[in-house]
Amino acid sequence: MLRSSQCTGRSLFLTLALAAVASAAAQTPVKGGSLTVGQQADIVGLDPATVSAASSTSVIEQLYSSLLSVNPTGSVQPELALKWTVSPDGLKYTFTLRPGVKFADGRPLTAADVVYTIKRITDPKTASPRQNDLGKIASLSAPNPVTVIVQLKEPFAPFLTKVASPLMGIIPAEYDKTHDLNKQPMGSGPFKFGAWVPGDSVTLSRNPNYWENGRPYVDTLVFKALKDDVTRMIDVQSAVVDLALSVPQNQVDRLKALPGMSVVGGPGTWYDYLGLNLAQKPFNDVRVRQALAYAVDRDSIVKTVLFGKGTPIFCGPVPPSSWAYATCKTQVLNLAKAKQLMNAAGYAKGFDMTIKVGADYKSQVNIAQAIQAQLKPLNINVKVMPMEWGAFLNDYNAKRFDAVVLGWIGSVDPDDFLYFQFHTGEKFNTQSFSNKQVDTLLETGRRTVDQAKRGAVYKQVQQVISSQVGYVFLHINDQYEAFRPAVKGYVHYATGSLKSLKDIWIDK
Amino acid sequence: MLSYLARRLLTIVPVLLGITVIAYFLTRTIPGDAVAILLGTQNDPVVAAQLRHNLHLDQPVILGYFDWLSQVLRGHLGQSIRSGADIGPDLVQRFARSAQLSLAAILLAVVVGIPAGIAAAVRRNRWPDQLISVAALLGISTPDFWLGTILVLVFSLQLQWLPPAGYVPPSSGVLPFLKVLLLPALTLGLQIASIITRFTRAAMLDVLTQDYVRTARAKGQTQHRIFYGHALKNAAIPILTVIGLNFGFLLGGTVIVETIFSWPGVGNLVLTAINQRDYPVVQACVMLFAITFTLINLAIDLLYGLVDPRVRYS
């Protein structure tokens, strides 16, 4: 459930991005003014290596630059690195840095800072949730101030998209020894840190040393913590904030209908699933899992629980915007087949099961209740158990559950959606899924650098995972932002990235 | 009086010590821990173990308690697990904001509640009494989350008179501050005003049946003097008690109202801290609540003596 990383959208977002670019070009951006963003939570600190909260990521994106970044259409693009080369064996990455980049305090950014930052992230002592994200690094070097060479022990195809994460932001070497990065962040992003009033807001100001000419346009950028959905939506309507993030699904159509209010969005990279405990009866029987997958009516869940603001998934979790999207129809509604499978598995009379779910996540509680009703025809007696989040995680991590309804936020790379959840014994494979073919395919996917070949691998592995019911996949959630007419140049990213804030200008 | 005060202050010490034990061990017994919540569903055992070590959560609970206690005794509340920020300055700032809101609410409640209660008692069983009683009943039964939402819908969204939420410090201007203060203060204050109204009415009626009131009447005292000179003074003790209790509750965190109005006070802080198992923050908040509650109780006890000369401190 932690929203962490970056990702993409293809056709719809390309259109939106182009539309935004076109309209921005039609008018000339002006400098100055202030932009206030209302987000769901207060930040929890600003050290890019250690935080994972979405609220912190939004702010970190503005303060730091990474080697690369991901554009709204999902491709990796230059950021601090102007160009990069990958050796034919996929083991050696050479980055050439943009010359003349400075940190917000005026100090020049060199290859040594990049090496320091990556070492810090991969050092186990830092306890970074991303310490293994870059694959197995054999060596790191900075032969000159603008060249960084990363040598891997084995090919790791997701490497570039991982390096492009905003949470791989480059810090000045040794800076963290004398400063607490959570409270005194220092990067080379479009904005520099101003003040943090815990529980209320974070204020940033324009970074005068920012490398991209003319950007950012606004003088100050304020992130306000507005936890309550209703409050956040009222605030954007009454101009307390200019841009409101995470528009609740049930409010999208109402806000769209309001004059002067812009709402943009579409399928995100956050999917929901029903996870079964495969280590215990009856879910260790693949027929029972398949029966459940056939009994769930995804269309009706999207229509009723998500107010139509979602996309049912029938094959695997990689979103339609990705090049690794799989179109198979493995997990579809088929009650007759479900009953047949239950009979074959010896559960014609059904069984009792409990679905545990985080009580704060209202939509997931509603999804669990919808599933409860949908499993009745199979004589499965479902008890829905909404739990306080901490208590839920306690049970979940200890594998004390029959079933859970949970969400997962992926990133740009299909590996993010699959490897750690479905590879045997991996860290987020809490449901205990294990399948040799899946393991081999996932490992192949990591080693295959050619995107077309990788795409084929991931399409195949998703089909196997969904036919073996690694999860009962449900749907991808839409994600929307609402903003006021004066805000120009905003571009929606499927991942919820706020990279476009540096391009925003206020039409006075 | 002074020796009474000293004795009372001394008895607070063991109370607070007891509260440190409860605050520390109870927060640790809540299922789920800070590290699990930090990592969420992306719980990597290796990262979790290192984090637990970095945060000193891997040491025995009892040792942790004494570490914490010795820190607290030296005036250091520690650092938030979640953000790494020092708790002390943050807590002071948030307490000041909660105090602003609570003071406004209690002031409003007193200004509305006491006169309404007196008016009802004086005109017992006539229409003003019935009107006030019904209004007070409504006020008590209206949940603050509902009232808060309705006030925002009417005054912010429809009429656009007041901001729906947020915080502006008084230093940035009295008017902007009053504007953000009004709705949350009303939401909190109206319910307490209703409670005070009912208590005042009941206390006044109780006093008005006493013998000395009859004596005063027999002596030919004016109605005004009977009500305000004799009755109100004697009715003051239960009224003060209820005001003090409610003020303590308010300062102890107006969780729901602070959330609805995004008021960055202690209520907001403690709710987030509990959800995130940010133990040092929860412990600091509990201590703060305990101290304010005991001090308010003490202040109320001292006030008894001022309003009622029969109360003696011995």
mmCIF file of N, CA and C in Angstrom, chain B residues 188-275:
data_model
loop_
_atom_site.group_PDB
_atom_site.id
_atom_site.type_symbol
_atom_site.label_atom_id
_atom_site.label_comp_id
_atom_site.label_asym_id
_atom_site.label_seq_id
_atom_site.Cartn_x
_atom_site.Cartn_y
_atom_site.Cartn_z
ATOM 1 N N LEU B 188 -16.670 22.791 18.321
ATOM 2 C CA LEU B 188 -16.325 22.262 19.640
ATOM 3 C C LEU B 188 -17.148 22.930 20.732
ATOM 4 N N GLY B 189 -17.338 24.244 20.596
ATOM 5 C CA GLY B 189 -17.917 25.032 21.671
ATOM 6 C C GLY B 189 -19.400 24.790 21.875
ATOM 7 N N LEU B 190 -20.129 24.572 20.779
ATOM 8 C CA LEU B 190 -21.590 24.462 20.916
ATOM 9 C C LEU B 190 -21.994 23.274 21.782
ATOM 10 N N GLN B 191 -21.292 22.164 21.613
ATOM 11 C CA GLN B 191 -21.641 20.992 22.416
ATOM 12 C C GLN B 191 -21.363 21.242 23.898
ATOM 13 N N ILE B 192 -20.222 21.845 24.171
ATOM 14 C CA ILE B 192 -19.880 22.117 25.574
ATOM 15 C C ILE B 192 -20.806 23.194 26.142
ATOM 16 N N ALA B 193 -21.179 24.169 25.302
ATOM 17 C CA ALA B 193 -22.132 25.194 25.738
ATOM 18 C C ALA B 193 -23.426 24.519 26.197
ATOM 19 N N SER B 194 -23.867 23.512 25.457
ATOM 20 C CA SER B 194 -25.097 22.812 25.823
ATOM 21 C C SER B 194 -24.943 22.097 27.160
ATOM 22 N N ILE B 195 -23.780 21.488 27.351
ATOM 23 C CA ILE B 195 -23.546 20.784 28.615
ATOM 24 C C ILE B 195 -23.561 21.796 29.761
ATOM 25 N N ILE B 196 -22.858 22.914 29.556
ATOM 26 C CA ILE B 196 -22.790 23.935 30.611
ATOM 27 C C ILE B 196 -24.188 24.501 30.895
ATOM 28 N N THR B 197 -24.965 24.714 29.849
ATOM 29 C CA THR B 197 -26.333 25.211 30.027
ATOM 30 C C THR B 197 -27.118 24.292 30.958
ATOM 31 N N ARG B 198 -27.067 23.008 30.667
ATOM 32 C CA ARG B 198 -27.840 22.055 31.467
ATOM 33 C C ARG B 198 -27.345 22.001 32.908
ATOM 34 N N PHE B 199 -26.037 22.014 33.065
ATOM 35 C CA PHE B 199 -25.487 21.981 34.417
ATOM 36 C C PHE B 199 -25.847 23.234 35.191
ATOM 37 N N THR B 200 -25.734 24.379 34.519
ATOM 38 C CA THR B 200 -26.042 25.643 35.195
ATOM 39 C C THR B 200 -27.503 25.660 35.632
ATOM 40 N N ARG B 201 -28.367 25.232 34.719
ATOM 41 C CA ARG B 201 -29.803 25.225 35.036
ATOM 42 C C ARG B 201 -30.058 24.336 36.245
ATOM 43 N N ALA B 202 -29.517 23.114 36.206
ATOM 44 C CA ALA B 202 -29.757 22.165 37.291
ATOM 45 C C ALA B 202 -29.192 22.680 38.604
ATOM 46 N N ALA B 203 -27.972 23.224 38.558
ATOM 47 C CA ALA B 203 -27.335 23.699 39.785
ATOM 48 C C ALA B 203 -28.110 24.871 40.369
ATOM 49 N N MET B 204 -28.565 25.774 39.507
ATOM 50 C CA MET B 204 -29.341 26.925 39.965
ATOM 51 C C MET B 204 -30.644 26.459 40.607
ATOM 52 N N LEU B 205 -31.335 25.539 39.937
ATOM 53 C CA LEU B 205 -32.618 25.073 40.475
ATOM 54 C C LEU B 205 -32.422 24.402 41.827
ATOM 55 N N ASP B 206 -31.328 23.653 41.931
ATOM 56 C CA ASP B 206 -31.024 22.966 43.169
ATOM 57 C C ASP B 206 -30.849 23.975 44.299
ATOM 58 N N VAL B 207 -30.076 25.011 44.002
ATOM 59 C CA VAL B 207 -29.791 26.019 45.020
ATOM 60 C C VAL B 207 -31.065 26.790 45.385
ATOM 61 N N LEU B 208 -31.887 27.053 44.364
ATOM 62 C CA LEU B 208 -33.078 27.882 44.603
ATOM 63 C C LEU B 208 -34.081 27.225 45.553
ATOM 64 N N THR B 209 -33.953 25.893 45.754
ATOM 65 C CA THR B 209 -34.880 25.237 46.688
ATOM 66 C C THR B 209 -34.321 25.208 48.111
ATOM 67 N N GLN B 210 -33.098 25.735 48.284
ATOM 68 C CA GLN B 210 -32.467 25.668 49.607
ATOM 69 C C GLN B 210 -33.139 26.620 50.614
ATOM 70 N N ASP B 211 -32.943 26.296 51.873
ATOM 71 C CA ASP B 211 -33.548 27.102 52.950
ATOM 72 C C ASP B 211 -33.093 28.554 52.932
ATOM 73 N N TYR B 212 -31.775 28.746 52.665
ATOM 74 C CA TYR B 212 -31.292 30.130 52.771
ATOM 75 C C TYR B 212 -31.890 31.008 51.683
ATOM 76 N N VAL B 213 -32.297 30.396 50.564
ATOM 77 C CA VAL B 213 -32.955 31.195 49.532
ATOM 78 C C VAL B 213 -34.337 31.619 50.033
ATOM 79 N N ARG B 214 -35.000 30.659 50.696
ATOM 80 C CA ARG B 214 -36.305 30.988 51.265
ATOM 81 C C ARG B 214 -36.153 32.106 52.293
ATOM 82 N N THR B 215 -35.096 31.990 53.136
ATOM 83 C CA THR B 215 -34.837 33.021 54.138
ATOM 84 C C THR B 215 -34.626 34.379 53.475
ATOM 85 N N ALA B 216 -33.805 34.357 52.412
ATOM 86 C CA ALA B 216 -33.532 35.618 51.711
ATOM 87 C C ALA B 216 -34.820 36.222 51.193
ATOM 88 N N ARG B 217 -35.677 35.311 50.617
ATOM 89 C CA ARG B 217 -36.960 35.809 50.099
ATOM 90 C C ARG B 217 -37.771 36.422 51.237
ATOM 91 N N ALA B 218 -37.787 35.700 52.391
ATOM 92 C CA ALA B 218 -38.573 36.161 53.529
ATOM 93 C C ALA B 218 -38.075 37.522 54.026
ATOM 94 N N LYS B 219 -36.739 37.709 53.875
ATOM 95 C CA LYS B 219 -36.182 38.992 54.316
ATOM 96 C C LYS B 219 -36.473 40.111 53.340
ATOM 97 N N GLY B 220 -37.110 39.750 52.218
ATOM 98 C CA GLY B 220 -37.490 40.779 51.260
ATOM 99 C C GLY B 220 -36.410 41.150 50.277
ATOM 100 N N GLN B 221 -35.433 40.267 50.088
ATOM 101 C CA GLN B 221 -34.391 40.524 49.083
ATOM 102 C C GLN B 221 -35.007 40.577 47.690
ATOM 103 N N THR B 222 -34.378 41.335 46.811
ATOM 104 C CA THR B 222 -34.908 41.408 45.441
ATOM 105 C C THR B 222 -34.582 40.093 44.727
ATOM 106 N N GLN B 223 -35.395 39.817 43.671
ATOM 107 C CA GLN B 223 -35.162 38.621 42.854
ATOM 108 C C GLN B 223 -33.730 38.629 42.318
ATOM 109 N N HIS B 224 -33.342 39.802 41.806
ATOM 110 C CA HIS B 224 -32.023 39.933 41.188
ATOM 111 C C HIS B 224 -30.924 39.540 42.164
ATOM 112 N N ARG B 225 -31.050 40.037 43.398
ATOM 113 C CA ARG B 225 -30.017 39.762 44.389
ATOM 114 C C ARG B 225 -30.037 38.286 44.786
ATOM 115 N N ILE B 226 -31.219 37.709 44.855
ATOM 116 C CA ILE B 226 -31.309 36.283 45.219
ATOM 117 C C ILE B 226 -30.619 35.433 44.159
ATOM 118 N N PHE B 227 -30.957 35.719 42.885
ATOM 119 C CA PHE B 227 -30.400 34.913 41.805
ATOM 120 C C PHE B 227 -28.886 35.074 41.678
ATOM 121 N N TYR B 228 -28.457 36.332 41.596
ATOM 122 C CA TYR B 228 -27.046 36.543 41.267
ATOM 123 C C TYR B 228 -26.159 36.651 42.492
ATOM 124 N N GLY B 229 -26.724 37.152 43.616
ATOM 125 C CA GLY B 229 -25.918 37.297 44.818
ATOM 126 C C GLY B 229 -25.771 35.991 45.574
ATOM 127 N N HIS B 230 -26.868 35.271 45.722
ATOM 128 C CA HIS B 230 -26.821 34.043 46.530
ATOM 129 C C HIS B 230 -26.715 32.790 45.689
ATOM 130 N N ALA B 231 -27.696 32.606 44.798
ATOM 131 C CA ALA B 231 -27.824 31.321 44.121
ATOM 132 C C ALA B 231 -26.638 31.027 43.203
ATOM 133 N N LEU B 232 -26.285 31.987 42.356
ATOM 134 C CA LEU B 232 -25.247 31.718 41.357
ATOM 135 C C LEU B 232 -23.920 31.362 42.019
ATOM 136 N N LYS B 233 -23.588 32.082 43.093
ATOM 137 C CA LYS B 233 -22.328 31.812 43.783
ATOM 138 C C LYS B 233 -22.284 30.370 44.284
ATOM 139 N N ASN B 234 -23.402 29.933 44.842
ATOM 140 C CA ASN B 234 -23.430 28.584 45.394
ATOM 141 C C ASN B 234 -23.529 27.519 44.319
ATOM 142 N N ALA B 235 -24.086 27.912 43.180
ATOM 143 C CA ALA B 235 -24.199 26.955 42.073
ATOM 144 C C ALA B 235 -22.887 26.844 41.304
ATOM 145 N N ALA B 236 -21.945 27.737 41.646
ATOM 146 C CA ALA B 236 -20.739 27.838 40.815
ATOM 147 C C ALA B 236 -19.865 26.590 40.839
ATOM 148 N N ILE B 237 -19.871 25.875 41.976
ATOM 149 C CA ILE B 237 -18.926 24.756 42.079
ATOM 150 C C ILE B 237 -19.166 23.657 41.034
ATOM 151 N N PRO B 238 -20.393 23.139 40.936
ATOM 152 C CA PRO B 238 -20.590 22.127 39.870
ATOM 153 C C PRO B 238 -20.330 22.693 38.476
ATOM 154 N N ILE B 239 -20.665 23.980 38.276
ATOM 155 C CA ILE B 239 -20.451 24.567 36.947
ATOM 156 C C ILE B 239 -18.961 24.629 36.637
ATOM 157 N N LEU B 240 -18.185 25.086 37.625
ATOM 158 C CA LEU B 240 -16.727 25.148 37.445
ATOM 159 C C LEU B 240 -16.164 23.769 37.154
ATOM 160 N N THR B 241 -16.664 22.766 37.893
ATOM 161 C CA THR B 241 -16.155 21.410 37.702
ATOM 162 C C THR B 241 -16.359 20.961 36.266
ATOM 163 N N VAL B 242 -17.560 21.210 35.773
ATOM 164 C CA VAL B 242 -17.857 20.725 34.427
ATOM 165 C C VAL B 242 -17.055 21.512 33.384
ATOM 166 N N ILE B 243 -16.847 22.795 33.657
ATOM 167 C CA ILE B 243 -16.024 23.580 32.718
ATOM 168 C C ILE B 243 -14.592 23.046 32.708
ATOM 169 N N GLY B 244 -14.071 22.796 33.910
ATOM 170 C CA GLY B 244 -12.698 22.305 34.012
ATOM 171 C C GLY B 244 -12.517 20.976 33.311
ATOM 172 N N LEU B 245 -13.463 20.058 33.565
ATOM 173 C CA LEU B 245 -13.369 18.739 32.944
ATOM 174 C C LEU B 245 -13.355 18.856 31.423
ATOM 175 N N ASN B 246 -14.278 19.666 30.918
ATOM 176 C CA ASN B 246 -14.373 19.793 29.467
ATOM 177 C C ASN B 246 -13.165 20.482 28.869
ATOM 178 N N PHE B 247 -12.642 21.441 29.615
ATOM 179 C CA PHE B 247 -11.447 22.126 29.126
ATOM 180 C C PHE B 247 -10.287 21.135 29.051
ATOM 181 N N GLY B 248 -10.195 20.283 30.074
ATOM 182 C CA GLY B 248 -9.158 19.247 30.077
ATOM 183 C C GLY B 248 -9.286 18.331 28.871
ATOM 184 N N PHE B 249 -10.526 17.930 28.601
ATOM 185 C CA PHE B 249 -10.757 17.066 27.447
ATOM 186 C C PHE B 249 -10.348 17.762 26.152
ATOM 187 N N LEU B 250 -10.693 19.028 26.067
ATOM 188 C CA LEU B 250 -10.379 19.787 24.854
ATOM 189 C C LEU B 250 -8.876 19.842 24.624
ATOM 190 N N LEU B 251 -8.157 20.218 25.705
ATOM 191 C CA LEU B 251 -6.706 20.326 25.579
ATOM 192 C C LEU B 251 -6.082 18.977 25.303
ATOM 193 N N GLY B 252 -6.750 17.949 25.799
ATOM 194 C CA GLY B 252 -6.236 16.597 25.627
ATOM 195 C C GLY B 252 -6.421 16.081 24.222
ATOM 196 N N GLY B 253 -6.769 16.949 23.333
ATOM 197 C CA GLY B 253 -6.815 16.482 21.954
ATOM 198 C C GLY B 253 -8.212 16.479 21.404
ATOM 199 N N THR B 254 -8.438 17.382 20.490
ATOM 200 C CA THR B 254 -9.730 17.488 19.862
ATOM 201 C C THR B 254 -9.611 16.768 18.529
ATOM 202 N N VAL B 255 -9.390 15.456 18.654
ATOM 203 C CA VAL B 255 -8.955 14.662 17.503
ATOM 204 C C VAL B 255 -9.823 14.856 16.258
ATOM 205 N N ILE B 256 -11.134 14.661 16.435
ATOM 206 C CA ILE B 256 -11.991 14.657 15.251
ATOM 207 C C ILE B 256 -12.053 16.037 14.616
ATOM 208 N N VAL B 257 -12.263 17.047 15.464
ATOM 209 C CA VAL B 257 -12.405 18.395 14.921
ATOM 210 C C VAL B 257 -11.090 18.869 14.284
ATOM 211 N N GLU B 258 -9.978 18.534 14.911
ATOM 212 C CA GLU B 258 -8.699 18.918 14.311
ATOM 213 C C GLU B 258 -8.499 18.226 12.967
ATOM 214 N N THR B 259 -9.018 17.025 12.841
ATOM 215 C CA THR B 259 -8.878 16.325 11.558
ATOM 216 C C THR B 259 -9.765 16.956 10.496
ATOM 217 N N ILE B 260 -11.041 17.209 10.862
ATOM 218 C CA ILE B 260 -11.958 17.794 9.879
ATOM 219 C C ILE B 260 -11.428 19.124 9.374
ATOM 220 N N PHE B 261 -10.922 19.949 10.283
ATOM 221 C CA PHE B 261 -10.513 21.295 9.891
ATOM 222 C C PHE B 261 -9.009 21.400 9.615
ATOM 223 N N SER B 262 -8.331 20.264 9.507
ATOM 224 C CA SER B 262 -6.885 20.235 9.270
ATOM 225 C C SER B 262 -6.167 21.206 10.199
ATOM 226 N N TRP B 263 -6.540 21.198 11.458
ATOM 227 C CA TRP B 263 -5.929 22.071 12.463
ATOM 228 C C TRP B 263 -4.728 21.324 13.040
ATOM 229 N N PRO B 264 -3.511 21.811 12.810
ATOM 230 C CA PRO B 264 -2.346 21.005 13.185
ATOM 231 C C PRO B 264 -2.026 21.056 14.678
ATOM 232 N N GLY B 265 -2.927 20.536 15.491
ATOM 233 C CA GLY B 265 -2.731 20.550 16.940
ATOM 234 C C GLY B 265 -2.320 19.192 17.475
ATOM 235 N N VAL B 266 -2.447 19.023 18.804
ATOM 236 C CA VAL B 266 -2.009 17.777 19.437
ATOM 237 C C VAL B 266 -2.910 16.610 19.041
ATOM 238 N N GLY B 267 -4.209 16.877 18.881
ATOM 239 C CA GLY B 267 -5.143 15.813 18.526
ATOM 240 C C GLY B 267 -4.738 15.170 17.222
ATOM 241 N N ASN B 268 -4.450 16.019 16.254
ATOM 242 C CA ASN B 268 -3.984 15.577 14.959
ATOM 243 C C ASN B 268 -2.701 14.763 15.083
ATOM 244 N N LEU B 269 -1.805 15.289 15.938
ATOM 245 C CA LEU B 269 -0.501 14.651 16.123
ATOM 246 C C LEU B 269 -0.644 13.262 16.728
ATOM 247 N N VAL B 270 -1.464 13.156 17.777
ATOM 248 C CA VAL B 270 -1.530 11.881 18.499
ATOM 249 C C VAL B 270 -2.223 10.819 17.645
ATOM 250 N N LEU B 271 -3.201 11.238 16.875
ATOM 251 C CA LEU B 271 -3.904 10.291 16.012
ATOM 252 C C LEU B 271 -2.932 9.690 14.994
ATOM 253 N N THR B 272 -2.172 10.559 14.339
ATOM 254 C CA THR B 272 -1.201 10.079 13.362
ATOM 255 C C THR B 272 -0.159 9.196 14.045
ATOM 256 N N ALA B 273 0.294 9.630 15.212
ATOM 257 C CA ALA B 273 1.346 8.879 15.908
ATOM 258 C C ALA B 273 0.866 7.482 16.303
ATOM 259 N N ILE B 274 -0.392 7.379 16.749
ATOM 260 C CA ILE B 274 -0.913 6.059 17.120
ATOM 261 C C ILE B 274 -1.000 5.183 15.880
ATOM 262 N N ASN B 275 -1.528 5.747 14.798
ATOM 263 C CA ASN B 275 -1.647 4.973 13.563
ATOM 264 C C ASN B 275 -0.306 4.470 13.077
#
